[in-house]
Each structure stands twice: as C-alpha cells, then as structure tokens.
C-alpha cells in the first residue's frame, strides 16, 4: 500500500536538519574533529547499511569561531527512512513503494520562481578575496588526490541554444584558492552542454555550484532526469512548492535563494587550462578516476549565508556500508529503469530494484512473462537508454513469484532457472559504461580519450524458460511444482500446531 504523500518544503538545509533532529535521525558532533581524514573516516564508519544517522560537525580543526565556515553536514540521505521523509512519506515506507513513487515524481514538473535576493547573498566574495581553503573542506579519504569541495552540490549549467538549465552532481577537488578541476563525462548532461558551448566557439562555459539546500536538490541532481527537463522543475514537484531561485552575481545562471554556499565561475574547455584531479574514493567502493588533467572551474565569485554549513558526502558503498548515492540510486535508478521499460513498451513489469550496496550497477527486474524472449527485451531496452550509461551493467530478470528485495530468493532463481547453455546468459560487449569500474581494463577507463568508460554487459535470465515444451506431467507447465505443501495440507497441520508443541519457546 502506498501511503498518501504529503510533500514537504523544508525551506533550506537548516529546515531539513531540524526535521531530522525532530525525527531522531541526526547526530550532532560537537567534539573537535580534524577535516584531514578523521571527519571522512567518522562519516564512513557511522554510515552502516542504511542504519547510520545524518551527521552535523560543528567543531572542526583549523575552522574555529572566526572562520568563514565552521560546520559540515553529511549523510542526510544515507537511509531509506530519510529518503521517505524527503518525499513526504512515513519513514518506515517500504523501499518498493519509494521506487513506485519515484516513477512519477522524477518526471513531474513545477517550475521555479525567480526572486530578487535571498540568504544565499548574505556574503559576496569576489576577486582576490576568493579562497576556497576558507571552507572546512574535508580530505575525505587518505587515498583521495586532494580536498573535495564538490561532492554533493548541485552543478548548474545551461544549454547555449535553448537556455534550459541542468543541475547534476559532479565531483570537484580544490586545485588552488580559486580553481576546481572536476570529473565530467561527455555522455552526462553537463557533457552535452560542454559539447554545445565548444561547438558554438566558446573557450569557457558558465557554471555554478549550489552547496547545501533541501535534500531534494542532491536526490534529483544525482538522478538521470530526462534531457530538456530542468531539475529545478522536478525538485519543485517533489517538495510541492516552486524552488525560489536567485540570479548569480557573475554568470547568467540561477541557484536556490537559500543555498548555504554558491560557487560561481567558468569551466575551461581548452585543455591548456586543465588541472590535475583525482583519484577519489568512488561510487564503486574503490579508489578510482585516475589522477589526470581535467576541465577546471575558474571561480569568479562565492556567495554564502551567515555561518554557512558545508554539505558534502563520502562516496562508495560496500557490504555493510551504504553511501548516500547508493541509497538514493537504489530508489531512483530503479524508478528510472521501470519508466524506461514502460516507455519501450515492455509488458508485464511487476517490480524493479537496485540494491543499495552497488548503487544500481546490478538491477533486478521482476516480470509476469507472457511470451518467449521477454527478459531479453528488458535488457535491450535498459542498455539502449541513456539512463543506462553508468548503471544496469548486469540485468537479472526473474518471474513474479520471486521477491526481488530478498537476496536469497533471487539467488535461488539464478540457481535453478538459469541454464547458460540455453541462452539465459547473454553478453552485450563493448558498450558505453562507468569509467570508474575497476573490472574494466585501465585503458578502457580513459574517459578523456573515449568520452565514457567501457562495459561488457550481461543479462541473467532467471525466468522459467518459455522455450521449453509444456510438460503434460506438470499440467502443461514448463517447470515442476514446488515442494511447498498444498494449502489444505498447511491448514490441517496449522490446526494441530499447538498440540504438537511447536508454538512454545524452546529456549529459556
Ligand atoms: C554523490 C554523487 C557523486 C557523483 N559524481 C559524479 C561525477 O564526479 N561525475 C559524473 O559525471 N557524475 C557523477 N555522479 C552521477 C551524476 O550526478 C548522475 O549521473 C546525474 O544523473 C547526472 O546528471 P545529468 O543526468 O543531468 O547528467 C554523481 C552522483 C552522486 C549522487
């Protein structure tokens, strides 16, 4: 059952933090913590498998009372409970319902409202005063190539022809007091914009990064919202109220008026301006995205609120430790895939899930089969979609008697419904893919050379094979009956359950 959604406009990051506090979802860390490795280590150890709290650090070494910025917030969306809260649902809503809701909210639209000014403009820093080191940007991991200031900010760019803005999450490292090299791929929407600005003869592209706002900013910016639909419109639909935007000071772009910190500037498109970036502890749970020259933001202005809160996140889900990206991806990457399948006309889809531990690189699709080859249609549709660029490497398709939220059920289906010699395993070689996956050879992860990574994709068709002949012994079914007892046998035994002493605890 889907509960009735009550969209919430938290107002800003502070409103979200207050809501988390009220719901017992926040841990304030007031003891002194070092921005250098310690803060990131705490964040990773506290994360858990969707079980850890959101964290607000307010006593950071070197960033005391007189610092421009003294606080770091992370982990706001590293649990399904908090994703449910963001969507205006009870915290205990089952992830399956979040996926179903994600199917509609990620394509709904409520346009933003432009306002004259807002708290984001309380401080305006330009010219020589710009110094990114004034912010307590963590060295999140010992292995990172530097201090990553862009980990969960909404990166705003604009199509030079249509004027439609895109808001995405792209990582960026401090390269100097006013320089941020970033990781961007050509197949992402920011990459489409880079291509368009280059083709129009520009050497730089205007860019703005909005850091710290309501949770829907990160959720939507990290989602593959269809090209041409602005993320601000989708965020408006999620929160049930238009996003109030202000114009940037030095670029023709708009950012949320109550954002904590806004970095404005120009992204250099000429390789002579690129700076070294990477590596970074990445989405895969491995250190990735090798140190190499990357397009770099020349910062022209920073605006921020009084006593701003830096919003950031650690990347990389692993067993027992799910990142915010992993948790959000499990919901919105599944929702997006379900919509892709619907639009492609694949019938009989009954459930879709991307377990958070791998952020949707493996996807499980449950179908009610009605004809031979339906699982292959599922995989083809997913792999042909642009949403499949950095996800859906391994597609597992199961019948509708398999609960895809239950690893054991999926494992059992793979054990007994897959026959590799009967075309149940299909490999689609050399497609586009995630350039951060260490199972891809290093040469093929060179996104500067190829614009994307390279994935050999696989379908595991764990459905009952409809190419087999119906068996008269099984009443025309292809597979034999399960060993699970018949309902009348179950009822008869249940009636004797207490007589048999099976309802009593055995251990004192
Ligand atoms: C925490 C986090 C970090 C991310 N880092 C990057 C990155 O460094 N480069 C990149 O191209 N995509 C990155 N992504 C994925 C993109 O944000 C995602 O694919 C999104 O759909 C991109 O927006 P677009 O669809 O408008 O291109 C990240 C996502 C999250 C949630």
Short mmCIF file of C-alpha atoms and ligand atoms in Angstrom, two decimals:
data_model
loop_
_atom_site.label_atom_id
_atom_site.label_comp_id
_atom_site.label_asym_id
_atom_site.label_seq_id
_atom_site.Cartn_x
_atom_site.Cartn_y
_atom_site.Cartn_z
CA UNK A 1 0.00 0.00 0.00
CA UNK A 2 1.33 3.42 -0.92
CA UNK A 3 0.67 5.95 1.86
CA UNK A 4 -0.71 9.31 0.87
CA UNK A 5 2.24 11.57 0.20
CA UNK A 6 2.40 14.93 1.98
CA UNK A 7 5.05 16.94 0.10
CA UNK A 8 7.30 18.93 2.41
CA UNK A 9 9.11 22.15 1.59
CA UNK A 10 11.83 22.17 4.26
CA UNK A 11 12.85 25.70 3.20
CA UNK A 12 16.58 25.15 3.21
CA UNK A 13 19.28 22.86 4.61
CA UNK A 14 18.59 24.17 8.12
CA UNK A 15 14.91 23.23 7.89
CA UNK A 16 15.91 19.72 6.78
CA UNK A 17 18.40 19.40 9.66
CA UNK A 18 15.68 20.49 12.12
CA UNK A 19 13.29 17.89 10.68
CA UNK A 20 15.95 15.18 11.01
CA UNK A 21 16.68 16.24 14.57
CA UNK A 22 12.98 16.03 15.44
CA UNK A 23 12.75 12.55 13.95
CA UNK A 24 15.82 11.25 15.84
CA UNK A 25 17.76 10.93 12.58
CA UNK A 26 20.58 13.40 13.37
CA UNK A 27 23.80 13.09 15.36
CA UNK A 28 25.43 16.41 16.26
CA UNK A 29 29.20 16.04 16.64
CA UNK A 30 30.47 18.80 18.91
CA UNK A 31 33.84 17.31 19.85
CA UNK A 32 36.74 18.63 17.78
CA UNK A 33 37.28 16.65 14.60
CA UNK A 34 40.06 17.01 12.05
CA UNK A 35 38.97 17.87 8.48
CA UNK A 36 42.01 15.89 7.38
CA UNK A 37 40.93 12.20 7.08
CA UNK A 38 39.25 11.99 10.52
CA UNK A 39 35.92 13.56 9.50
CA UNK A 40 35.60 11.30 6.45
CA UNK A 41 36.56 8.24 8.47
CA UNK A 42 33.87 9.03 11.04
CA UNK A 43 31.33 9.52 8.26
CA UNK A 44 32.21 6.15 6.70
CA UNK A 45 32.22 4.20 9.96
CA UNK A 46 28.95 5.78 11.12
CA UNK A 47 27.15 5.07 7.86
CA UNK A 48 26.13 1.44 8.30
CA UNK A 49 23.92 -0.46 5.88
CA UNK A 50 21.27 2.25 5.71
CA UNK A 51 21.22 2.39 9.50
CA UNK A 52 23.52 5.30 10.49
CA UNK A 53 22.39 8.85 11.36
CA UNK A 54 22.90 12.09 9.45
CA UNK A 55 25.91 13.96 10.90
CA UNK A 56 26.43 17.64 11.69
CA UNK A 57 30.03 18.52 12.59
CA UNK A 58 30.34 21.88 14.35
CA UNK A 59 33.86 21.84 15.79
CA UNK A 60 36.38 21.34 13.02
CA UNK A 61 40.12 21.71 13.47
CA UNK A 62 41.50 24.97 11.97
CA UNK A 63 37.95 26.31 11.45
CA UNK A 64 37.09 27.86 14.81
CA UNK A 65 34.97 30.81 15.88
CA UNK A 66 36.30 33.32 13.33
CA UNK A 67 36.32 31.05 10.31
CA UNK A 68 34.21 31.90 7.26
CA UNK A 69 32.59 28.46 7.59
CA UNK A 70 32.62 26.21 10.67
CA UNK A 71 30.21 23.36 10.01
CA UNK A 72 29.93 20.30 7.78
CA UNK A 73 26.73 18.30 7.22
CA UNK A 74 26.70 14.83 5.67
CA UNK A 75 24.68 11.61 5.48
CA UNK A 76 21.26 13.26 5.14
CA UNK A 77 20.08 10.69 2.61
CA UNK A 78 22.05 7.59 3.59
CA UNK A 79 18.94 5.73 4.78
CA UNK A 80 15.67 4.75 3.14
CA UNK A 81 13.86 6.28 6.14
CA UNK A 82 15.27 9.70 5.36
CA UNK A 83 14.61 9.34 1.63
CA UNK A 84 10.99 8.61 2.59
CA UNK A 85 10.92 11.74 4.79
CA UNK A 86 12.26 13.82 1.91
CA UNK A 87 9.46 12.51 -0.32
CA UNK A 88 6.83 13.33 2.30
CA UNK A 89 6.12 9.72 3.31
CA UNK A 90 6.26 7.96 6.70
CA UNK A 91 9.87 6.94 7.48
CA UNK A 92 9.02 3.23 7.57
CA UNK A 93 7.64 3.17 4.00
CA UNK A 94 8.95 0.06 2.17
CA UNK A 95 11.60 0.86 -0.48
CA UNK A 96 9.35 -0.80 -3.08
CA UNK A 97 6.81 1.99 -2.52
CA UNK A 98 9.58 4.60 -2.76
CA UNK A 99 10.52 3.16 -6.16
CA UNK A 100 6.90 3.33 -7.31
CA UNK A 101 6.62 6.93 -6.17
CA UNK A 102 9.97 7.75 -7.77
CA UNK A 103 8.44 6.73 -11.11
CA UNK A 104 6.09 9.66 -11.04
CA UNK A 105 7.91 12.34 -9.05
CA UNK A 106 11.03 12.20 -11.20
CA UNK A 107 9.09 13.22 -14.29
CA UNK A 108 6.73 15.72 -12.71
CA UNK A 109 7.31 19.40 -13.05
CA UNK A 110 6.59 22.53 -11.02
CA UNK A 111 8.57 25.44 -12.46
CA UNK A 112 10.79 27.55 -10.20
CA UNK A 113 10.14 31.14 -9.18
CA UNK A 114 12.80 33.80 -9.68
CA UNK A 115 13.20 36.07 -6.66
CA UNK A 116 15.34 39.20 -6.31
CA UNK A 117 17.51 38.08 -3.44
CA UNK A 118 17.80 35.62 -0.58
CA UNK A 119 20.02 34.42 2.29
CA UNK A 120 22.50 32.95 -0.23
CA UNK A 121 23.54 36.55 -0.93
CA UNK A 122 24.29 37.48 2.69
CA UNK A 123 28.01 37.39 1.86
CA UNK A 124 29.50 38.04 -1.56
CA UNK A 125 33.19 37.26 -2.09
CA UNK A 126 34.92 38.27 -5.33
CA UNK A 127 38.36 38.80 -6.88
CA UNK A 128 41.42 38.31 -4.70
CA UNK A 129 39.24 37.61 -1.65
CA UNK A 130 38.19 34.27 -3.10
CA UNK A 131 39.85 31.49 -1.15
CA UNK A 132 38.32 28.02 -1.20
CA UNK A 133 40.60 27.00 1.66
CA UNK A 134 38.49 29.22 3.96
CA UNK A 135 35.92 26.40 3.95
CA UNK A 136 36.47 23.27 6.09
CA UNK A 137 36.59 21.05 3.03
CA UNK A 138 37.49 17.54 4.19
CA UNK A 139 40.25 15.37 2.89
CA UNK A 140 37.54 12.72 2.98
CA UNK A 141 39.86 9.74 2.46
CA UNK A 142 43.59 9.27 2.81
CA UNK A 143 43.73 7.98 -0.79
CA UNK A 144 41.98 11.00 -2.34
CA UNK A 145 44.05 13.22 -4.61
CA UNK A 146 43.04 16.30 -2.60
CA UNK A 147 40.26 18.05 -0.70
CA UNK A 148 36.92 17.53 -2.46
CA UNK A 149 34.64 20.56 -2.16
CA UNK A 150 32.17 19.29 -4.77
CA UNK A 151 30.74 16.01 -3.55
CA UNK A 152 27.02 16.73 -3.19
CA UNK A 153 26.50 20.19 -4.65
CA UNK A 154 24.07 20.89 -7.49
CA UNK A 155 26.19 21.82 -10.53
CA UNK A 156 24.23 24.24 -12.72
CA UNK A 157 24.96 24.71 -16.43
CA UNK A 158 22.88 25.91 -19.35
CA UNK A 159 22.25 24.81 -22.92
CA UNK A 160 23.51 27.78 -25.00
CA UNK A 161 20.67 27.45 -27.52
CA UNK A 162 17.57 26.50 -25.54
CA UNK A 163 18.65 28.25 -22.32
CA UNK A 164 17.38 25.25 -20.30
CA UNK A 165 19.45 24.70 -17.15
CA UNK A 166 20.75 21.32 -16.00
CA UNK A 167 21.57 20.52 -12.38
CA UNK A 168 23.82 17.48 -11.83
CA UNK A 169 26.28 16.19 -9.24
CA UNK A 170 29.85 16.05 -10.47
CA UNK A 171 32.85 15.68 -8.21
CA UNK A 172 35.38 18.51 -7.89
CA UNK A 173 38.63 18.95 -5.95
CA UNK A 174 40.27 22.12 -4.73
CA UNK A 175 43.07 22.78 -7.24
CA UNK A 176 44.04 26.22 -5.90
CA UNK A 177 42.38 29.03 -3.95
CA UNK A 178 40.08 29.79 -6.92
CA UNK A 179 40.34 26.65 -9.04
CA UNK A 180 38.31 23.40 -9.04
CA UNK A 181 39.07 20.63 -11.55
CA UNK A 182 36.01 18.40 -11.98
CA UNK A 183 35.18 14.93 -13.31
CA UNK A 184 32.65 15.12 -16.11
CA UNK A 185 31.80 12.68 -18.84
CA UNK A 186 30.64 13.59 -22.33
CA UNK A 187 27.61 11.31 -22.08
CA UNK A 188 26.30 13.17 -18.99
CA UNK A 189 24.14 16.23 -19.49
CA UNK A 190 26.95 18.55 -18.39
CA UNK A 191 29.00 16.88 -21.13
CA UNK A 192 26.27 17.64 -23.69
CA UNK A 193 26.49 21.28 -22.60
CA UNK A 194 30.29 21.30 -22.87
CA UNK A 195 29.99 19.99 -26.44
CA UNK A 196 27.37 22.62 -27.33
CA UNK A 197 29.43 25.52 -25.89
CA UNK A 198 32.56 24.26 -27.69
CA UNK A 199 30.72 23.91 -30.99
CA UNK A 200 29.49 27.49 -30.58
CA UNK A 201 33.15 28.57 -30.40
CA UNK A 202 33.46 29.26 -26.66
CA UNK A 203 36.59 28.51 -24.64
CA UNK A 204 34.74 28.60 -21.31
CA UNK A 205 31.27 27.60 -20.09
CA UNK A 206 29.42 29.39 -17.26
CA UNK A 207 28.90 27.16 -14.24
CA UNK A 208 27.54 27.49 -10.69
CA UNK A 209 27.58 25.06 -7.79
CA UNK A 210 24.84 25.27 -5.15
CA UNK A 211 26.05 23.59 -1.95
CA UNK A 212 23.65 22.86 0.92
CA UNK A 213 19.93 23.13 0.41
CA UNK A 214 16.87 20.91 0.80
CA UNK A 215 17.50 17.16 0.34
CA UNK A 216 15.67 17.00 -2.99
CA UNK A 217 18.50 19.01 -4.57
CA UNK A 218 21.03 16.19 -4.18
CA UNK A 219 18.47 13.46 -4.86
CA UNK A 220 17.31 14.98 -8.15
CA UNK A 221 20.72 16.32 -9.28
CA UNK A 222 22.12 12.79 -8.92
CA UNK A 223 19.22 11.31 -10.92
CA UNK A 224 19.10 10.87 -14.69
CA UNK A 225 16.30 13.40 -15.24
CA UNK A 226 15.38 13.38 -18.96
CA UNK A 227 17.33 15.87 -21.08
CA UNK A 228 15.46 19.14 -21.62
CA UNK A 229 13.56 18.85 -18.31
CA UNK A 230 15.22 21.11 -15.76
CA UNK A 231 15.96 19.51 -12.38
CA UNK A 232 14.58 22.61 -10.60
CA UNK A 233 11.15 21.78 -12.03
CA UNK A 234 11.34 18.21 -10.70
CA UNK A 235 12.51 19.43 -7.28
CA UNK A 236 9.50 21.77 -7.22
CA UNK A 237 7.20 18.80 -7.80
CA UNK A 238 8.85 16.74 -5.03
CA UNK A 239 8.54 19.50 -2.41
CA UNK A 240 5.13 20.62 -3.63
CA UNK A 241 6.23 24.25 -3.99
CA UNK A 242 8.30 26.13 -6.61
CA UNK A 243 12.01 26.45 -5.89
CA UNK A 244 12.89 30.09 -5.28
CA UNK A 245 15.92 30.94 -7.39
CA UNK A 246 18.26 33.92 -7.43
CA UNK A 247 20.49 35.01 -10.28
CA UNK A 248 24.21 34.52 -9.80
CA UNK A 249 26.48 37.57 -9.49
CA UNK A 250 28.96 36.82 -12.26
CA UNK A 251 27.30 34.23 -14.53
CA UNK A 252 23.86 34.05 -16.13
CA UNK A 253 22.67 31.08 -14.08
CA UNK A 254 20.22 30.61 -11.20
CA UNK A 255 20.63 28.90 -7.83
CA UNK A 256 18.33 28.30 -4.82
CA UNK A 257 17.95 31.60 -2.94
CA UNK A 258 18.53 29.94 0.44
CA UNK A 259 21.52 27.77 -0.55
CA UNK A 260 24.27 27.72 2.06
CA UNK A 261 27.18 28.30 -0.33
CA UNK A 262 27.27 29.13 -4.05
CA UNK A 263 30.40 28.90 -6.15
CA UNK A 264 30.24 30.72 -9.49
CA UNK A 265 32.67 30.64 -12.35
CA UNK A 266 33.64 29.37 -15.76
CA UNK A 267 34.60 25.85 -16.74
CA UNK A 268 37.66 25.90 -19.01
CA UNK A 269 37.11 23.96 -22.24
CA UNK A 270 40.63 24.41 -23.56
CA UNK A 271 42.92 21.55 -22.46
CA UNK A 272 45.73 24.04 -21.75
CA UNK A 273 43.68 25.22 -18.73
CA UNK A 274 43.04 21.75 -17.30
CA UNK A 275 44.40 20.93 -13.83
CA UNK A 276 45.26 17.59 -12.25
CA UNK A 277 42.34 15.90 -10.49
CA UNK A 278 41.82 12.56 -8.75
CA UNK A 279 41.88 9.90 -7.65
CA UNK A 280 38.84 9.76 -5.34
CA UNK A 281 37.18 7.08 -3.21
CA UNK A 282 34.41 6.39 -5.66
CA UNK A 283 30.90 5.05 -6.05
CA UNK A 284 32.23 1.53 -6.67
CA UNK A 285 33.84 1.33 -3.22
CA UNK A 286 37.25 1.51 -4.92
CA UNK A 287 39.62 4.42 -5.33
CA UNK A 288 39.03 5.48 -8.92
CA UNK A 289 39.10 8.15 -11.59
CA UNK A 290 42.84 8.27 -12.02
CA UNK A 291 44.88 11.41 -11.45
CA UNK A 292 44.79 13.23 -14.76
CA UNK A 293 44.24 16.73 -16.22
CA UNK A 294 40.53 17.63 -16.06
CA UNK A 295 38.35 20.61 -17.05
CA UNK A 296 38.71 23.22 -14.33
CA UNK A 297 36.40 25.84 -12.86
CA UNK A 298 37.88 29.35 -12.65
CA UNK A 299 35.96 30.68 -9.64
CA UNK A 300 34.69 34.24 -10.16
CA UNK A 301 32.53 34.63 -7.05
CA UNK A 302 31.46 32.84 -3.87
CA UNK A 303 28.25 33.81 -2.12
CA UNK A 304 27.19 32.31 1.19
CA UNK A 305 24.84 32.60 4.13
CA UNK A 306 25.86 33.81 7.57
CA UNK A 307 27.64 30.96 9.35
CA UNK A 308 27.23 28.66 6.34
CA UNK A 309 27.06 24.88 6.54
CA UNK A 310 29.17 22.97 4.02
CA UNK A 311 27.21 20.00 2.64
CA UNK A 312 29.28 17.05 1.48
CA UNK A 313 29.24 13.29 1.24
CA UNK A 314 31.51 10.30 1.06
CA UNK A 315 31.17 8.07 -1.97
CA UNK A 316 31.46 4.31 -2.19
CA UNK A 317 29.04 1.68 -0.97
CA UNK A 318 30.46 -1.58 0.31
CA UNK A 319 28.94 -4.53 2.17
CA UNK A 320 27.67 -3.15 5.49
CA UNK A 321 28.26 0.48 4.49
CA UNK A 322 25.90 2.24 2.07
CA UNK A 323 26.62 5.71 0.76
CA UNK A 324 24.01 8.39 0.15
CA UNK A 325 24.45 7.83 -3.58
CA UNK A 326 23.97 4.06 -3.12
CA UNK A 327 20.81 4.58 -1.08
CA UNK A 328 19.30 7.18 -3.41
CA UNK A 329 20.32 5.22 -6.50
CA UNK A 330 18.61 2.08 -5.21
CA UNK A 331 15.35 4.02 -5.44
CA UNK A 332 15.68 6.47 -8.32
CA UNK A 333 17.73 4.26 -10.62
CA UNK A 334 15.10 1.52 -10.19
CA UNK A 335 12.28 4.03 -10.76
CA UNK A 336 14.01 5.38 -13.87
CA UNK A 337 14.58 1.87 -15.24
CA UNK A 338 10.91 0.98 -14.71
CA UNK A 339 9.90 4.08 -16.70
CA UNK A 340 12.40 3.25 -19.44
CA UNK A 341 10.86 -0.23 -19.72
CA UNK A 342 7.34 1.18 -19.82
CA UNK A 343 8.23 3.71 -22.49
CA UNK A 344 9.91 0.99 -24.55
CA UNK A 345 6.64 -0.96 -24.36
CA UNK A 346 7.94 -3.97 -22.42
CA UNK A 347 4.82 -5.56 -20.89
CA UNK A 348 4.39 -7.34 -17.56
CA UNK A 349 6.90 -5.46 -15.36
CA UNK A 350 5.78 -6.04 -11.76
CA UNK A 351 8.78 -4.81 -9.70
CA UNK A 352 12.25 -3.28 -10.17
CA UNK A 353 15.05 -2.97 -7.59
CA UNK A 354 18.66 -1.82 -7.45
CA UNK A 355 20.20 -2.98 -4.14
CA UNK A 356 22.00 -0.03 -2.47
CA UNK A 357 25.29 -1.87 -1.98
CA UNK A 358 26.11 -1.46 -5.68
CA UNK A 359 24.01 1.64 -6.49
CA UNK A 360 22.18 0.03 -9.41
CA UNK A 361 25.12 -1.38 -11.36
CA UNK A 362 23.23 -4.65 -10.91
CA UNK A 363 19.49 -4.35 -11.43
CA UNK A 364 16.79 -6.95 -10.75
CA UNK A 365 13.56 -6.87 -12.73
CA UNK A 366 10.51 -8.95 -11.85
CA UNK A 367 8.16 -9.75 -14.73
CA UNK A 368 4.97 -11.64 -15.45
CA UNK A 369 6.09 -13.40 -18.61
CA UNK A 370 3.63 -13.86 -21.42
CA UNK A 371 5.94 -14.72 -24.31
CA UNK A 372 9.40 -16.11 -25.12
CA UNK A 373 12.26 -13.62 -25.13
CA UNK A 374 10.67 -11.06 -22.80
CA UNK A 375 13.73 -10.94 -20.49
CA UNK A 376 15.94 -10.09 -23.47
CA UNK A 377 13.56 -7.29 -24.37
CA UNK A 378 14.05 -5.95 -20.81
CA UNK A 379 17.85 -5.94 -21.12
CA UNK A 380 17.85 -4.42 -24.61
CA UNK A 381 15.59 -1.58 -23.53
CA UNK A 382 17.72 -0.77 -20.47
CA UNK A 383 21.02 -0.93 -22.34
CA UNK A 384 19.70 1.24 -25.17
CA UNK A 385 18.62 4.03 -22.84
CA UNK A 386 20.81 6.99 -21.89
CA UNK A 387 19.84 6.28 -18.24
CA UNK A 388 21.85 3.07 -18.65
CA UNK A 389 25.12 4.93 -19.17
CA UNK A 390 26.59 4.39 -15.70
CA UNK A 391 24.15 1.74 -14.40
CA UNK A 392 22.45 -1.58 -15.23
CA UNK A 393 25.67 -3.44 -16.19
CA UNK A 394 24.16 -6.72 -15.02
CA UNK A 395 20.45 -7.21 -15.55
CA UNK A 396 18.77 -10.10 -13.72
CA UNK A 397 15.21 -10.89 -14.71
CA UNK A 398 13.01 -13.12 -12.54
CA UNK A 399 9.40 -14.31 -12.56
CA UNK A 400 6.73 -12.68 -10.43
CA UNK A 401 6.92 -15.36 -7.71
CA UNK A 402 10.43 -14.13 -6.76
CA UNK A 403 10.68 -11.29 -4.19
CA UNK A 404 13.43 -9.10 -5.64
CA UNK A 405 14.02 -7.41 -2.25
CA UNK A 406 15.13 -10.82 -0.93
CA UNK A 407 18.68 -11.75 -1.95
CA UNK A 408 18.02 -15.42 -1.15
CA UNK A 409 15.01 -15.54 -3.45
CA UNK A 410 16.97 -14.06 -6.35
CA UNK A 411 19.90 -16.37 -5.65
CA UNK A 412 17.58 -19.39 -5.68
CA UNK A 413 16.06 -18.32 -9.01
CA UNK A 414 19.54 -17.94 -10.51
CA UNK A 415 20.47 -21.41 -9.22
CA UNK A 416 17.51 -23.27 -10.73
CA UNK A 417 16.11 -21.17 -13.56
CA UNK A 418 19.35 -20.24 -15.33
CA UNK A 419 20.91 -22.51 -17.92
CA UNK A 420 23.91 -20.84 -19.54
CA UNK A 421 23.73 -23.27 -22.46
CA UNK A 422 20.15 -22.22 -23.23
CA UNK A 423 20.86 -18.52 -23.86
CA UNK A 424 19.98 -17.50 -20.31
CA UNK A 425 23.30 -15.66 -20.08
CA UNK A 426 23.71 -13.02 -22.77
CA UNK A 427 26.70 -10.71 -23.09
CA UNK A 428 26.45 -7.38 -24.84
CA UNK A 429 30.09 -6.43 -25.42
CA UNK A 430 31.85 -3.06 -25.58
CA UNK A 431 29.02 -0.70 -24.71
CA UNK A 432 29.33 2.70 -23.02
CA UNK A 433 29.67 2.42 -19.25
CA UNK A 434 31.02 3.66 -15.95
CA UNK A 435 34.60 4.83 -16.36
CA UNK A 436 35.28 4.16 -12.68
CA UNK A 437 34.74 0.39 -12.63
CA UNK A 438 37.99 -1.44 -11.85
CA UNK A 439 36.75 -4.58 -13.63
CA UNK A 440 37.23 -2.59 -16.85
CA UNK A 441 40.82 -2.53 -18.12
CA UNK A 442 42.62 0.70 -17.27
CA UNK A 443 42.96 1.78 -20.92
CA UNK A 444 39.20 1.47 -21.42
CA UNK A 445 38.51 3.64 -18.38
CA UNK A 446 40.18 6.61 -20.04
CA UNK A 447 37.22 8.95 -20.31
CA UNK A 448 39.36 11.78 -21.74
CA UNK A 449 40.19 9.53 -24.70
CA UNK A 450 36.80 7.87 -25.21
CA UNK A 451 34.28 10.22 -23.55
CA UNK A 452 32.95 7.33 -21.46
CA UNK A 453 34.02 4.03 -19.92
CA UNK A 454 33.52 0.61 -21.47
CA UNK A 455 31.25 -2.09 -20.17
CA UNK A 456 30.61 -5.62 -21.34
CA UNK A 457 27.06 -6.04 -20.09
CA UNK A 458 25.30 -9.23 -19.06
CA UNK A 459 21.74 -10.44 -18.87
CA UNK A 460 20.98 -13.20 -16.39
CA UNK A 461 17.62 -14.53 -17.50
CA UNK A 462 16.44 -16.29 -14.33
CA UNK A 463 12.88 -16.68 -15.53
CA UNK A 464 11.36 -20.06 -16.33
CA UNK A 465 12.33 -20.79 -19.92
CA UNK A 466 9.29 -20.44 -22.16
CA UNK A 467 11.29 -22.05 -24.97
CA UNK A 468 10.86 -25.37 -23.15
CA UNK A 469 7.92 -27.59 -24.09
CA UNK A 470 4.88 -27.59 -21.82
CA UNK A 471 5.01 -30.83 -19.79
CA UNK A 472 1.75 -32.83 -19.59
CA UNK A 473 3.06 -34.39 -16.36
CA UNK A 474 3.04 -30.88 -14.80
CA UNK A 475 -0.43 -29.94 -16.14
CA UNK A 476 1.18 -28.20 -19.09
CA UNK A 477 3.63 -26.12 -17.02
CA UNK A 478 7.30 -25.89 -18.12
CA UNK A 479 8.68 -26.37 -14.60
CA UNK A 480 7.73 -28.95 -11.97
CA UNK A 481 5.66 -27.96 -8.92
CA UNK A 482 7.43 -26.58 -5.84
CA UNK A 483 7.85 -28.78 -2.78
CA UNK A 484 5.87 -26.27 -0.69
CA UNK A 485 2.81 -28.10 0.75
CA UNK A 486 -0.67 -27.65 -0.70
CA UNK A 487 -2.92 -25.10 1.11
CA UNK A 488 -5.19 -27.83 2.56
CA UNK A 489 -2.17 -29.70 3.96
CA UNK A 490 -0.85 -26.49 5.51
CA UNK A 491 -4.24 -25.71 7.08
CA UNK A 492 -4.52 -29.21 8.54
CA UNK A 493 -1.08 -29.02 10.15
CA UNK A 494 -1.56 -25.44 11.40
CA UNK A 495 -4.69 -26.66 13.22
CA UNK A 496 -2.50 -29.08 15.21
CA UNK A 497 0.44 -26.68 15.71
CA UNK A 498 -0.03 -26.15 19.47
CA UNK A 499 -0.97 -29.80 20.07
CA UNK A 500 2.44 -30.61 18.55
CA UNK A 501 4.10 -28.16 20.95
CA UNK A 502 5.53 -26.10 18.09
CA UNK A 503 4.15 -22.77 19.31
CA UNK A 504 6.15 -22.75 22.57
CA UNK A 505 9.56 -21.10 23.01
CA UNK A 506 12.22 -23.80 23.42
CA UNK A 507 14.99 -21.76 24.98
CA UNK A 508 14.53 -20.28 28.43
C1 LIG B 1 27.44 11.75 -4.77
C2 LIG B 1 27.45 11.68 -6.26
C3 LIG B 1 28.63 11.91 -6.96
C4 LIG B 1 28.66 11.87 -8.35
N1 LIG B 1 29.82 12.16 -9.01
C5 LIG B 1 29.82 12.26 -10.37
C6 LIG B 1 30.98 12.71 -11.08
O1 LIG B 1 32.00 13.02 -10.48
N2 LIG B 1 30.92 12.79 -12.44
C7 LIG B 1 29.79 12.47 -13.13
O2 LIG B 1 29.76 12.61 -14.36
N3 LIG B 1 28.68 12.01 -12.48
C8 LIG B 1 28.67 11.92 -11.12
N4 LIG B 1 27.55 11.50 -10.45
C9 LIG B 1 26.42 10.97 -11.21
C10 LIG B 1 25.58 12.07 -11.79
O3 LIG B 1 25.26 13.05 -10.85
C11 LIG B 1 24.28 11.47 -12.31
O4 LIG B 1 24.61 10.57 -13.35
C12 LIG B 1 23.31 12.51 -12.80
O5 LIG B 1 22.26 11.85 -13.46
C13 LIG B 1 23.98 13.50 -13.72
O6 LIG B 1 23.09 14.48 -14.09
P1 LIG B 1 22.59 14.55 -15.60
O7 LIG B 1 21.65 13.39 -15.77
O8 LIG B 1 21.90 15.85 -15.64
O9 LIG B 1 23.80 14.45 -16.45
C14 LIG B 1 27.49 11.54 -9.06
C15 LIG B 1 26.30 11.31 -8.36
C16 LIG B 1 26.27 11.39 -6.98
C17 LIG B 1 24.94 11.19 -6.26
#
